[in-house]
Amino acid sequence: MLRGLYTAASGMLSQQRRHDTVTNNIANLNTPGFKEMNAVNRAFPDMLISALGGPDPSDGKLGKLNLGVFAEENLMRMGQGDLQQTDRRQDMALMSDITVAGIQFDASGKYVDPDTGEVTYKPEAFFTIRTPEGERYTRDGSFKTLPDGTLVTSDGFEVVDKNGGSIKIDDIAWEQVTVTGDGRLVDSTTGQALANSPQLNIVSVENPNLLIRKGDGRYEYTGDPAGIRQLNLADPTERVQVRQGYLERSNVDSAQSAVDIMSALRAYEANQKVVQFYDRSLDKAVNEIGRV
């Protein structure tokens, strides 16, 4: 009986975690570049009940019993968000549709080889920024400039150019700067590159699931350094473009989030009623049956 009580309680905890995840998604509906999170439920380690011992571990097994579920991780959905026009020259958005030869990704950006079961994830493009902890990556292009003309993120971290340096505009105003589709900064009146020919450092992350959220739209890459490569946006086969005067909106589906939050609430209530049933049963067992 207690096993069922623990199972229902674990269900309540997992639905609470799912509810919190969806609530966070809804709270970031208007956050530029925000990527939706999905809570993943997994079974507790299976309990194997053995009736007979023997050299073959499969001998004598009566079966396996799961002790409930646990929302142990949140996975990002890295799909492209809609673009919102702002007409602000320091706002930039990435249009990313990177392909891999011979692979057709599903809506979640994943491909499973039918023969080997190997999983391949859709690469995604990111701006590169510099923080005191090292390089980080973001899709939030709501940039601004410091008094000395250095291009930084909304919270003050430098945007990195292709040579690993900062991007500094000190000879002309930003109203005269045009950012081309391949990330180059040029003088809008002459069409010529600015001093030092600054160009945004746009990188491709081969497996976005290896990114860790660091807050405020920043990500840290924890995989093999070979999994990140600098993109040449002048090559049309890269299928990535910079759009000046636009921001990428959150990719959260507000309608689906409303459905998910109600589903989590109903599942939580169902598990709560199971806990209440077990509580009443234990009460009877202790106070009524025990007295007889």
Short mmCIF file of C-alpha atoms in Angstrom, two decimals, residues 6-176:
data_model
loop_
_atom_site.label_atom_id
_atom_site.label_comp_id
_atom_site.label_asym_id
_atom_site.label_seq_id
_atom_site.Cartn_x
_atom_site.Cartn_y
_atom_site.Cartn_z
CA TYR A 6 4.91 6.94 -2.85
CA THR A 7 4.06 6.51 -6.54
CA ALA A 8 1.20 9.02 -6.33
CA ALA A 9 3.37 11.46 -4.38
CA SER A 10 6.12 11.26 -7.02
CA GLY A 11 3.47 11.97 -9.66
CA MET A 12 2.47 15.13 -7.78
CA LEU A 13 6.08 16.30 -7.63
CA SER A 14 6.68 15.67 -11.33
CA GLN A 15 3.50 17.56 -12.30
CA GLN A 16 4.51 20.44 -10.07
CA ARG A 17 7.86 20.59 -11.88
CA ARG A 18 6.07 20.46 -15.23
CA HIS A 19 3.73 23.27 -14.10
CA ASP A 20 6.72 25.41 -13.06
CA THR A 21 8.42 24.84 -16.43
CA VAL A 22 5.35 25.87 -18.43
CA THR A 23 4.84 28.89 -16.17
CA ASN A 24 8.42 29.98 -16.89
CA ASN A 25 7.77 29.61 -20.62
CA ILE A 26 4.67 31.79 -20.40
CA ALA A 27 6.54 34.41 -18.35
CA ASN A 28 9.11 34.66 -21.20
CA LEU A 29 6.65 34.97 -24.08
CA ASN A 30 8.01 38.44 -24.86
CA THR A 31 11.69 37.76 -24.11
CA PRO A 32 13.76 38.12 -27.33
CA GLY A 33 15.48 34.90 -28.37
CA PHE A 34 13.97 32.82 -25.54
CA LYS A 35 13.77 29.09 -26.27
CA GLU A 36 10.94 26.98 -24.88
CA MET A 37 11.70 24.40 -22.19
CA ASN A 38 9.96 21.03 -21.88
CA ALA A 39 9.96 18.95 -18.69
CA VAL A 40 10.90 15.31 -19.30
CA ASN A 41 9.46 12.62 -17.02
CA ARG A 42 11.38 9.40 -16.51
CA ALA A 43 10.66 6.26 -14.48
CA PHE A 44 12.51 5.63 -11.25
CA PRO A 45 15.09 2.81 -11.56
CA ASP A 46 13.17 -0.42 -12.01
CA MET A 47 12.83 -2.75 -9.01
CA LEU A 48 13.57 -6.32 -10.07
CA ILE A 49 11.88 -8.98 -7.91
CA SER A 50 13.79 -12.24 -7.95
CA ALA A 51 12.21 -15.50 -6.85
CA LEU A 52 15.14 -17.80 -7.60
CA GLY A 53 18.86 -17.16 -7.74
CA GLY A 54 20.86 -18.60 -10.63
CA PRO A 55 23.75 -18.06 -13.02
CA ASP A 56 21.41 -16.52 -15.58
CA PRO A 57 20.23 -13.15 -14.22
CA SER A 58 17.01 -13.52 -16.17
CA ASP A 59 16.05 -16.73 -14.34
CA GLY A 60 13.35 -16.40 -11.75
CA LYS A 61 12.34 -12.81 -12.46
CA LEU A 62 8.70 -12.16 -11.66
CA GLY A 63 8.82 -8.86 -13.49
CA LYS A 64 9.78 -5.27 -12.91
CA LEU A 65 8.00 -2.58 -10.97
CA ASN A 66 8.34 1.16 -11.48
CA LEU A 67 8.06 3.32 -8.39
CA GLY A 68 6.60 6.36 -10.12
CA VAL A 69 8.08 9.11 -12.25
CA PHE A 70 10.38 12.04 -11.74
CA ALA A 71 10.80 15.20 -13.86
CA GLU A 72 14.57 15.06 -13.78
CA GLU A 73 15.45 17.46 -16.59
CA ASN A 74 14.22 20.20 -18.89
CA LEU A 75 15.01 20.07 -22.59
CA MET A 76 15.09 23.12 -24.85
CA ARG A 77 13.19 23.34 -28.11
CA MET A 78 15.54 25.32 -30.31
CA GLY A 79 13.17 26.07 -33.17
CA GLN A 80 13.24 29.41 -34.99
CA GLY A 81 11.14 32.16 -33.40
CA ASP A 82 9.15 34.73 -35.38
CA LEU A 83 10.87 38.00 -36.26
CA GLN A 84 9.54 41.27 -34.87
CA GLN A 85 10.40 44.45 -36.76
CA THR A 86 11.75 47.22 -34.51
CA ASP A 87 13.58 49.47 -37.03
CA ARG A 88 16.25 49.99 -34.39
CA ARG A 89 19.68 49.68 -36.00
CA GLN A 90 21.30 47.96 -33.00
CA ASP A 91 18.62 45.25 -32.96
CA MET A 92 19.61 42.12 -34.87
CA ALA A 93 18.01 38.74 -35.39
CA LEU A 94 19.27 35.48 -36.80
CA MET A 95 17.38 33.51 -39.42
CA SER A 96 18.75 29.98 -39.08
CA ASP A 97 17.80 26.91 -41.07
CA ILE A 98 21.02 24.88 -41.14
CA THR A 99 20.72 21.55 -42.92
CA VAL A 100 22.72 18.32 -42.80
CA ALA A 101 23.18 16.34 -46.01
CA GLY A 102 20.94 13.29 -46.25
CA ILE A 103 19.00 14.06 -43.07
CA GLN A 104 15.41 15.28 -42.66
CA PHE A 105 14.82 16.68 -39.18
CA ASP A 106 11.44 16.44 -37.47
CA ALA A 107 9.59 19.39 -35.90
CA SER A 108 11.65 19.10 -32.71
CA GLY A 109 14.94 19.34 -34.65
CA LYS A 110 15.90 15.68 -34.24
CA TYR A 111 16.60 12.79 -36.60
CA VAL A 112 16.81 9.13 -35.55
CA ASP A 113 18.55 6.76 -37.96
CA PRO A 114 16.07 3.88 -38.56
CA ASP A 115 18.89 1.35 -38.92
CA THR A 116 21.32 2.26 -36.15
CA GLY A 117 19.13 4.32 -33.83
CA GLU A 118 21.76 7.08 -33.83
CA VAL A 119 20.30 10.51 -33.01
CA THR A 120 21.34 13.65 -34.89
CA TYR A 121 20.24 17.12 -33.81
CA LYS A 122 19.65 20.13 -36.02
CA PRO A 123 22.52 22.64 -35.71
CA GLU A 124 21.59 26.18 -34.64
CA ALA A 125 23.30 29.54 -35.15
CA PHE A 126 24.20 31.95 -32.30
CA PHE A 127 25.79 35.32 -31.68
CA THR A 128 29.06 35.12 -29.73
CA ILE A 129 29.56 37.32 -26.67
CA ARG A 130 32.36 37.72 -24.12
CA THR A 131 31.74 37.44 -20.37
CA PRO A 132 34.13 37.31 -17.38
CA GLU A 133 33.58 33.52 -17.35
CA GLY A 134 34.50 33.14 -21.04
CA GLU A 135 32.67 33.10 -24.36
CA ARG A 136 28.93 32.58 -24.28
CA TYR A 137 26.29 32.32 -26.99
CA THR A 138 22.91 33.99 -27.41
CA ARG A 139 20.00 34.49 -29.79
CA ASP A 140 18.97 37.74 -28.09
CA GLY A 141 20.07 40.45 -30.52
CA SER A 142 18.77 43.46 -28.54
CA PHE A 143 22.20 45.09 -28.51
CA LYS A 144 23.25 48.58 -27.43
CA THR A 145 26.42 50.68 -27.52
CA LEU A 146 28.57 52.02 -24.71
CA PRO A 147 29.68 55.67 -24.70
CA ASP A 148 32.92 54.66 -26.47
CA GLY A 149 30.96 52.98 -29.29
CA THR A 150 31.48 49.34 -28.22
CA LEU A 151 28.62 47.03 -29.18
CA VAL A 152 27.33 45.10 -26.14
CA THR A 153 24.35 43.00 -25.10
CA SER A 154 21.46 44.51 -23.14
CA ASP A 155 23.24 43.53 -19.90
CA GLY A 156 26.63 44.93 -20.91
CA PHE A 157 28.66 42.02 -22.33
CA GLU A 158 30.76 42.64 -25.44
CA VAL A 159 29.66 41.23 -28.79
CA VAL A 160 32.56 39.37 -30.42
CA ASP A 161 33.69 39.82 -34.02
CA LYS A 162 35.15 37.13 -36.31
CA ASN A 163 38.68 37.89 -35.14
CA GLY A 164 37.82 37.43 -31.47
CA GLY A 165 37.86 41.15 -30.68
CA SER A 166 35.16 43.61 -29.71
CA ILE A 167 33.07 45.59 -32.21
CA LYS A 168 33.63 49.31 -31.78
CA ILE A 169 32.03 52.10 -33.80
CA ASP A 170 33.67 55.39 -32.89
CA ASP A 171 33.98 57.33 -36.13
CA ILE A 172 30.32 57.51 -37.24
CA ALA A 173 26.91 57.26 -35.58
CA TRP A 174 25.00 53.98 -35.53
CA GLU A 175 22.32 55.64 -37.68
CA GLN A 176 24.84 55.42 -40.51
#
